[in-house]
mmCIF file of C-alpha atoms in Angstrom:
data_model
loop_
_atom_site.group_PDB
_atom_site.id
_atom_site.type_symbol
_atom_site.label_atom_id
_atom_site.label_comp_id
_atom_site.label_asym_id
_atom_site.label_seq_id
_atom_site.Cartn_x
_atom_site.Cartn_y
_atom_site.Cartn_z
ATOM 1 C CA UNK O 1 -49.490 50.455 -41.111
ATOM 2 C CA UNK O 2 -47.532 47.660 -42.805
ATOM 3 C CA UNK O 3 -46.552 49.319 -46.080
ATOM 4 C CA UNK O 4 -44.065 51.999 -45.065
ATOM 5 C CA UNK O 5 -40.838 52.233 -47.014
ATOM 6 C CA UNK O 6 -38.308 52.370 -48.367
ATOM 7 C CA UNK O 7 -37.967 48.831 -49.706
ATOM 8 C CA UNK O 8 -35.331 46.816 -47.899
ATOM 9 C CA UNK O 9 -33.111 45.742 -50.779
ATOM 10 C CA UNK O 10 -33.004 48.612 -53.274
ATOM 11 C CA UNK O 11 -34.312 51.394 -50.989
ATOM 12 C CA UNK O 12 -37.038 52.394 -53.434
ATOM 13 C CA UNK O 13 -39.898 54.762 -52.653
ATOM 14 C CA UNK O 14 -42.828 52.942 -51.103
ATOM 15 C CA UNK O 15 -45.728 53.200 -50.642
ATOM 16 C CA UNK O 16 -46.734 54.666 -53.992
ATOM 17 C CA UNK O 17 -49.755 56.380 -52.434
ATOM 18 C CA UNK O 18 -52.204 56.054 -49.566
ATOM 19 C CA UNK O 19 -55.950 55.836 -49.117
ATOM 20 C CA UNK O 20 -58.614 55.717 -46.433
ATOM 21 C CA UNK O 21 -57.747 52.956 -43.971
ATOM 22 C CA UNK O 22 -58.925 53.893 -40.463
ATOM 23 C CA UNK O 23 -62.367 53.176 -38.976
ATOM 24 C CA UNK O 24 -63.597 51.555 -42.184
ATOM 25 C CA UNK O 25 -66.900 49.700 -41.948
ATOM 26 C CA UNK O 26 -66.336 46.256 -43.432
ATOM 27 C CA UNK O 27 -67.810 42.782 -43.454
ATOM 28 C CA UNK O 28 -66.658 40.062 -41.057
ATOM 29 C CA UNK O 29 -66.695 36.302 -41.321
ATOM 30 C CA UNK O 30 -69.513 34.376 -39.737
ATOM 31 C CA UNK O 31 -70.921 30.859 -39.989
ATOM 32 C CA UNK O 32 -74.604 30.030 -40.212
ATOM 33 C CA UNK O 33 -77.725 32.164 -39.950
ATOM 34 C CA UNK O 34 -77.607 32.299 -36.159
ATOM 35 C CA UNK O 35 -74.140 33.874 -36.144
ATOM 36 C CA UNK O 36 -74.865 36.265 -39.027
ATOM 37 C CA UNK O 37 -78.080 37.920 -37.924
ATOM 38 C CA UNK O 38 -78.643 41.650 -38.276
ATOM 39 C CA UNK O 39 -75.659 43.965 -38.089
ATOM 40 C CA UNK O 40 -73.388 41.373 -36.526
ATOM 41 C CA UNK O 41 -71.740 40.695 -39.890
ATOM 42 C CA UNK O 42 -70.220 44.190 -39.951
ATOM 43 C CA UNK O 43 -67.471 45.873 -37.960
ATOM 44 C CA UNK O 44 -65.009 48.771 -38.090
ATOM 45 C CA UNK O 45 -61.404 47.987 -38.979
ATOM 46 C CA UNK O 46 -58.174 49.806 -39.754
ATOM 47 C CA UNK O 47 -55.055 48.850 -41.661
ATOM 48 C CA UNK O 48 -53.559 48.181 -45.055
ATOM 49 C CA UNK O 49 -56.287 45.593 -45.636
ATOM 50 C CA UNK O 50 -58.820 48.422 -45.535
ATOM 51 C CA UNK O 51 -56.984 50.950 -47.722
ATOM 52 C CA UNK O 52 -55.969 48.465 -50.419
ATOM 53 C CA UNK O 53 -59.572 47.755 -51.528
ATOM 54 C CA UNK O 54 -60.134 51.495 -51.930
ATOM 55 C CA UNK O 55 -57.199 51.682 -54.352
ATOM 56 C CA UNK O 56 -58.345 48.593 -56.239
ATOM 57 C CA UNK O 57 -61.848 50.010 -56.534
ATOM 58 C CA UNK O 58 -60.509 53.344 -57.750
ATOM 59 C CA UNK O 59 -58.467 51.577 -60.420
ATOM 60 C CA UNK O 60 -61.598 49.737 -61.546
ATOM 61 C CA UNK O 61 -63.508 53.014 -61.813
ATOM 62 C CA UNK O 62 -60.742 54.562 -63.931
ATOM 63 C CA UNK O 63 -60.706 51.571 -66.268
ATOM 64 C CA UNK O 64 -64.467 51.836 -66.633
ATOM 65 C CA UNK O 65 -64.174 55.535 -67.484
ATOM 66 C CA UNK O 66 -61.145 55.070 -69.740
ATOM 67 C CA UNK O 67 -61.176 51.593 -71.238
ATOM 68 C CA UNK O 68 -58.160 52.454 -73.394
ATOM 69 C CA UNK O 69 -55.902 53.214 -70.422
ATOM 70 C CA UNK O 70 -53.109 50.769 -69.666
ATOM 71 C CA UNK O 71 -52.359 49.560 -66.108
ATOM 72 C CA UNK O 72 -49.356 51.913 -66.084
ATOM 73 C CA UNK O 73 -51.575 54.877 -66.987
ATOM 74 C CA UNK O 74 -54.040 53.993 -64.244
ATOM 75 C CA UNK O 75 -51.206 53.767 -61.730
ATOM 76 C CA UNK O 76 -49.707 57.097 -62.746
ATOM 77 C CA UNK O 77 -53.088 58.832 -62.699
ATOM 78 C CA UNK O 78 -53.722 57.683 -59.135
ATOM 79 C CA UNK O 79 -50.197 58.229 -57.831
ATOM 80 C CA UNK O 80 -49.059 61.399 -59.554
ATOM 81 C CA UNK O 81 -52.330 63.268 -59.013
ATOM 82 C CA UNK O 82 -52.756 62.322 -55.361
ATOM 83 C CA UNK O 83 -53.120 64.891 -52.562
ATOM 84 C CA UNK O 84 -50.354 65.640 -50.065
ATOM 85 C CA UNK O 85 -52.715 66.006 -47.115
ATOM 86 C CA UNK O 86 -51.545 63.364 -44.663
ATOM 87 C CA UNK O 87 -50.987 64.594 -41.099
ATOM 88 C CA UNK O 88 -49.130 63.041 -38.190
ATOM 89 C CA UNK O 89 -51.798 61.497 -35.952
ATOM 90 C CA UNK O 90 -49.916 62.517 -32.782
ATOM 91 C CA UNK O 91 -48.920 66.081 -33.654
ATOM 92 C CA UNK O 92 -51.486 67.046 -36.278
ATOM 93 C CA UNK O 93 -48.672 68.457 -38.417
ATOM 94 C CA UNK O 94 -48.037 67.819 -42.107
ATOM 95 C CA UNK O 95 -44.770 66.050 -41.377
ATOM 96 C CA UNK O 96 -45.266 62.675 -43.022
ATOM 97 C CA UNK O 97 -42.589 61.933 -45.620
ATOM 98 C CA UNK O 98 -42.642 60.042 -48.910
ATOM 99 C CA UNK O 99 -41.698 56.749 -47.226
ATOM 100 C CA UNK O 100 -44.926 56.934 -45.215
ATOM 101 C CA UNK O 101 -47.375 58.404 -47.737
ATOM 102 C CA UNK O 102 -45.675 58.181 -51.129
ATOM 103 C CA UNK O 103 -47.273 60.801 -53.374
ATOM 104 C CA UNK O 104 -50.119 61.306 -50.902
ATOM 105 C CA UNK O 105 -53.752 60.253 -50.590
ATOM 106 C CA UNK O 106 -55.581 59.196 -53.726
ATOM 107 C CA UNK O 107 -58.005 61.653 -55.304
ATOM 108 C CA UNK O 108 -60.163 59.695 -57.731
ATOM 109 C CA UNK O 109 -61.988 62.650 -59.272
ATOM 110 C CA UNK O 110 -58.686 64.360 -60.106
ATOM 111 C CA UNK O 111 -57.090 61.136 -61.337
ATOM 112 C CA UNK O 112 -59.973 60.625 -63.764
ATOM 113 C CA UNK O 113 -59.008 63.825 -65.598
ATOM 114 C CA UNK O 114 -55.343 62.910 -66.104
ATOM 115 C CA UNK O 115 -53.869 63.882 -69.468
ATOM 116 C CA UNK O 116 -50.180 63.280 -68.712
ATOM 117 C CA UNK O 117 -48.558 60.132 -67.352
ATOM 118 C CA UNK O 118 -45.226 59.479 -65.695
ATOM 119 C CA UNK O 119 -43.036 56.375 -65.838
ATOM 120 C CA UNK O 120 -41.797 55.513 -63.316
ATOM 121 C CA UNK O 121 -44.148 57.187 -60.860
ATOM 122 C CA UNK O 122 -41.340 58.144 -58.447
ATOM 123 C CA UNK O 123 -37.594 58.746 -58.410
ATOM 124 C CA UNK O 124 -35.872 56.061 -56.342
ATOM 125 C CA UNK O 125 -32.135 56.716 -56.116
ATOM 126 C CA UNK O 126 -31.332 53.946 -53.644
ATOM 127 C CA UNK O 127 -27.910 54.392 -52.050
ATOM 128 C CA UNK O 128 -25.934 57.414 -53.208
ATOM 129 C CA UNK O 129 -22.388 58.394 -52.269
ATOM 130 C CA UNK O 130 -21.547 61.790 -50.838
ATOM 131 C CA UNK O 131 -20.011 64.025 -53.491
ATOM 132 C CA UNK O 132 -21.076 61.822 -56.408
ATOM 133 C CA UNK O 133 -24.095 63.255 -58.281
ATOM 134 C CA UNK O 134 -26.656 60.575 -59.132
ATOM 135 C CA UNK O 135 -29.507 61.003 -61.613
ATOM 136 C CA UNK O 136 -32.871 59.379 -62.229
ATOM 137 C CA UNK O 137 -34.965 59.908 -65.351
ATOM 138 C CA UNK O 138 -38.746 60.207 -65.438
ATOM 139 C CA UNK O 139 -40.525 59.867 -68.792
ATOM 140 C CA UNK O 140 -43.599 62.038 -69.380
ATOM 141 C CA UNK O 141 -46.236 60.933 -71.894
ATOM 142 C CA UNK O 142 -48.732 63.278 -73.554
ATOM 143 C CA UNK O 143 -51.403 61.620 -75.746
ATOM 144 C CA UNK O 144 -53.274 64.869 -76.379
ATOM 145 C CA UNK O 145 -53.102 67.023 -79.482
ATOM 146 C CA UNK O 146 -51.482 69.983 -77.719
ATOM 147 C CA UNK O 147 -48.067 70.583 -76.199
ATOM 148 C CA UNK O 148 -48.045 70.565 -72.401
ATOM 149 C CA UNK O 149 -45.594 72.718 -70.443
ATOM 150 C CA UNK O 150 -44.913 72.369 -66.724
ATOM 151 C CA UNK O 151 -43.007 74.523 -64.249
ATOM 152 C CA UNK O 152 -40.841 72.304 -62.066
ATOM 153 C CA UNK O 153 -40.193 72.831 -58.349
ATOM 154 C CA UNK O 154 -38.823 70.829 -55.427
ATOM 155 C CA UNK O 155 -40.235 70.350 -51.945
ATOM 156 C CA UNK O 156 -37.572 68.901 -49.665
ATOM 157 C CA UNK O 157 -38.978 66.869 -46.803
ATOM 158 C CA UNK O 158 -37.719 67.537 -43.316
ATOM 159 C CA UNK O 159 -40.041 66.890 -40.343
ATOM 160 C CA UNK O 160 -39.092 70.228 -38.779
ATOM 161 C CA UNK O 161 -39.372 72.350 -41.935
ATOM 162 C CA UNK O 162 -41.859 70.511 -44.151
ATOM 163 C CA UNK O 163 -43.735 72.866 -46.439
ATOM 164 C CA UNK O 164 -40.718 74.901 -47.524
ATOM 165 C CA UNK O 165 -40.997 74.797 -51.310
ATOM 166 C CA UNK O 166 -38.042 76.029 -53.339
ATOM 167 C CA UNK O 167 -37.706 76.607 -57.058
ATOM 168 C CA UNK O 168 -35.288 74.727 -59.271
ATOM 169 C CA UNK O 169 -31.861 74.595 -57.636
ATOM 170 C CA UNK O 170 -28.736 75.180 -59.685
ATOM 171 C CA UNK O 171 -26.195 76.362 -57.107
ATOM 172 C CA UNK O 172 -27.058 75.703 -53.493
ATOM 173 C CA UNK O 173 -23.567 76.594 -52.245
ATOM 174 C CA UNK O 174 -21.840 74.677 -49.461
ATOM 175 C CA UNK O 175 -24.068 71.996 -47.994
ATOM 176 C CA UNK O 176 -24.248 71.332 -44.282
ATOM 177 C CA UNK O 177 -24.934 67.995 -42.609
ATOM 178 C CA UNK O 178 -28.261 66.535 -43.624
ATOM 179 C CA UNK O 179 -28.788 68.868 -46.592
ATOM 180 C CA UNK O 180 -29.082 67.735 -50.184
ATOM 181 C CA UNK O 181 -28.879 69.438 -53.538
ATOM 182 C CA UNK O 182 -31.660 68.450 -55.923
ATOM 183 C CA UNK O 183 -31.288 69.671 -59.486
ATOM 184 C CA UNK O 184 -34.227 69.760 -61.903
ATOM 185 C CA UNK O 185 -34.953 71.858 -64.997
ATOM 186 C CA UNK O 186 -36.965 75.029 -64.453
ATOM 187 C CA UNK O 187 -39.614 73.738 -66.869
ATOM 188 C CA UNK O 188 -40.369 70.848 -69.161
ATOM 189 C CA UNK O 189 -42.524 70.646 -72.307
ATOM 190 C CA UNK O 190 -44.130 67.426 -73.491
ATOM 191 C CA UNK O 191 -44.924 67.529 -77.227
ATOM 192 C CA UNK O 192 -48.386 66.701 -78.522
ATOM 193 C CA UNK O 193 -48.886 62.963 -78.962
ATOM 194 C CA UNK O 194 -45.355 62.423 -77.743
ATOM 195 C CA UNK O 195 -43.072 62.070 -74.756
ATOM 196 C CA UNK O 196 -40.038 63.662 -73.154
ATOM 197 C CA UNK O 197 -37.802 62.997 -70.172
ATOM 198 C CA UNK O 198 -37.195 64.836 -66.933
ATOM 199 C CA UNK O 199 -33.859 64.265 -65.187
ATOM 200 C CA UNK O 200 -33.599 64.636 -61.413
ATOM 201 C CA UNK O 201 -30.095 64.766 -59.940
ATOM 202 C CA UNK O 202 -29.189 64.454 -56.272
ATOM 203 C CA UNK O 203 -25.799 65.569 -54.951
ATOM 204 C CA UNK O 204 -26.011 64.971 -51.232
ATOM 205 C CA UNK O 205 -23.848 65.909 -48.291
ATOM 206 C CA UNK O 206 -23.445 63.808 -45.162
ATOM 207 C CA UNK O 207 -26.823 62.842 -43.764
ATOM 208 C CA UNK O 208 -29.233 59.954 -43.606
ATOM 209 C CA UNK O 209 -31.624 60.648 -46.488
ATOM 210 C CA UNK O 210 -32.557 63.086 -49.212
ATOM 211 C CA UNK O 211 -36.290 62.954 -49.784
ATOM 212 C CA UNK O 212 -39.292 64.969 -50.843
ATOM 213 C CA UNK O 213 -41.458 65.662 -53.865
ATOM 214 C CA UNK O 214 -41.037 67.148 -57.347
ATOM 215 C CA UNK O 215 -44.024 69.197 -58.516
ATOM 216 C CA UNK O 216 -44.989 69.717 -62.158
ATOM 217 C CA UNK O 217 -47.229 72.774 -62.335
ATOM 218 C CA UNK O 218 -49.190 72.671 -65.569
ATOM 219 C CA UNK O 219 -51.879 74.786 -67.190
ATOM 220 C CA UNK O 220 -55.091 75.016 -65.200
ATOM 221 C CA UNK O 221 -55.610 71.947 -63.029
ATOM 222 C CA UNK O 222 -53.126 69.810 -64.946
ATOM 223 C CA UNK O 223 -50.652 69.478 -62.058
ATOM 224 C CA UNK O 224 -48.655 66.418 -61.104
ATOM 225 C CA UNK O 225 -46.042 65.502 -58.526
ATOM 226 C CA UNK O 226 -43.859 62.544 -57.652
ATOM 227 C CA UNK O 227 -41.793 61.483 -54.666
ATOM 228 C CA UNK O 228 -38.018 61.086 -54.571
ATOM 229 C CA UNK O 229 -35.825 59.274 -52.048
ATOM 230 C CA UNK O 230 -32.088 58.721 -51.693
ATOM 231 C CA UNK O 231 -30.110 57.086 -48.897
ATOM 232 C CA UNK O 232 -26.819 58.893 -48.416
ATOM 233 C CA UNK O 233 -23.696 56.899 -47.580
ATOM 234 C CA UNK O 234 -20.122 58.175 -46.982
#
């Protein structure tokens, strides 16, 4: 709908995430008892105005469950534990990139169990120059009493090849047009009651964008992911 990215000025990843927004039963405005009788005060709508209340309500639920969470923790729980399940309405394929779905569709039940938070919730590189490696740093916070270790992998988004997940890339060789080299550590450990940083570096060849998702595969169900986006200029 109206919230597709990237942002116009700094080319940041947007939206952060998505939610239900099509064929949503909602109230409509009416005046007086005669105009508001029965089911006439309800109708089905679609758009950002329908998905936004779902996100706001989910945030309220998380704050009720975890009154000690900060707004940043609520945001990270919703964004970084979302589901990458969005399909193209015309083709039915999973070929919707981070500038259309962000980290994916919210999953409230999974977000409620978050034990690690990211800041920022995505890696926005903005404009990068070909042949000049550019890095973004994500801080991971762990308020639990145990160390948390994650395996790190990269999913590069390309509408024709989406779903091709590769492990950490250290030497991708010669890059062809439209390719990008994304470097991340093979793993990262967040100390108990502490924090650490994860550096993502993009070294892009000629092409329009370098985009996709970084996945942090933790113990059990403690998995997170975040979107990255870079606009490549000569």
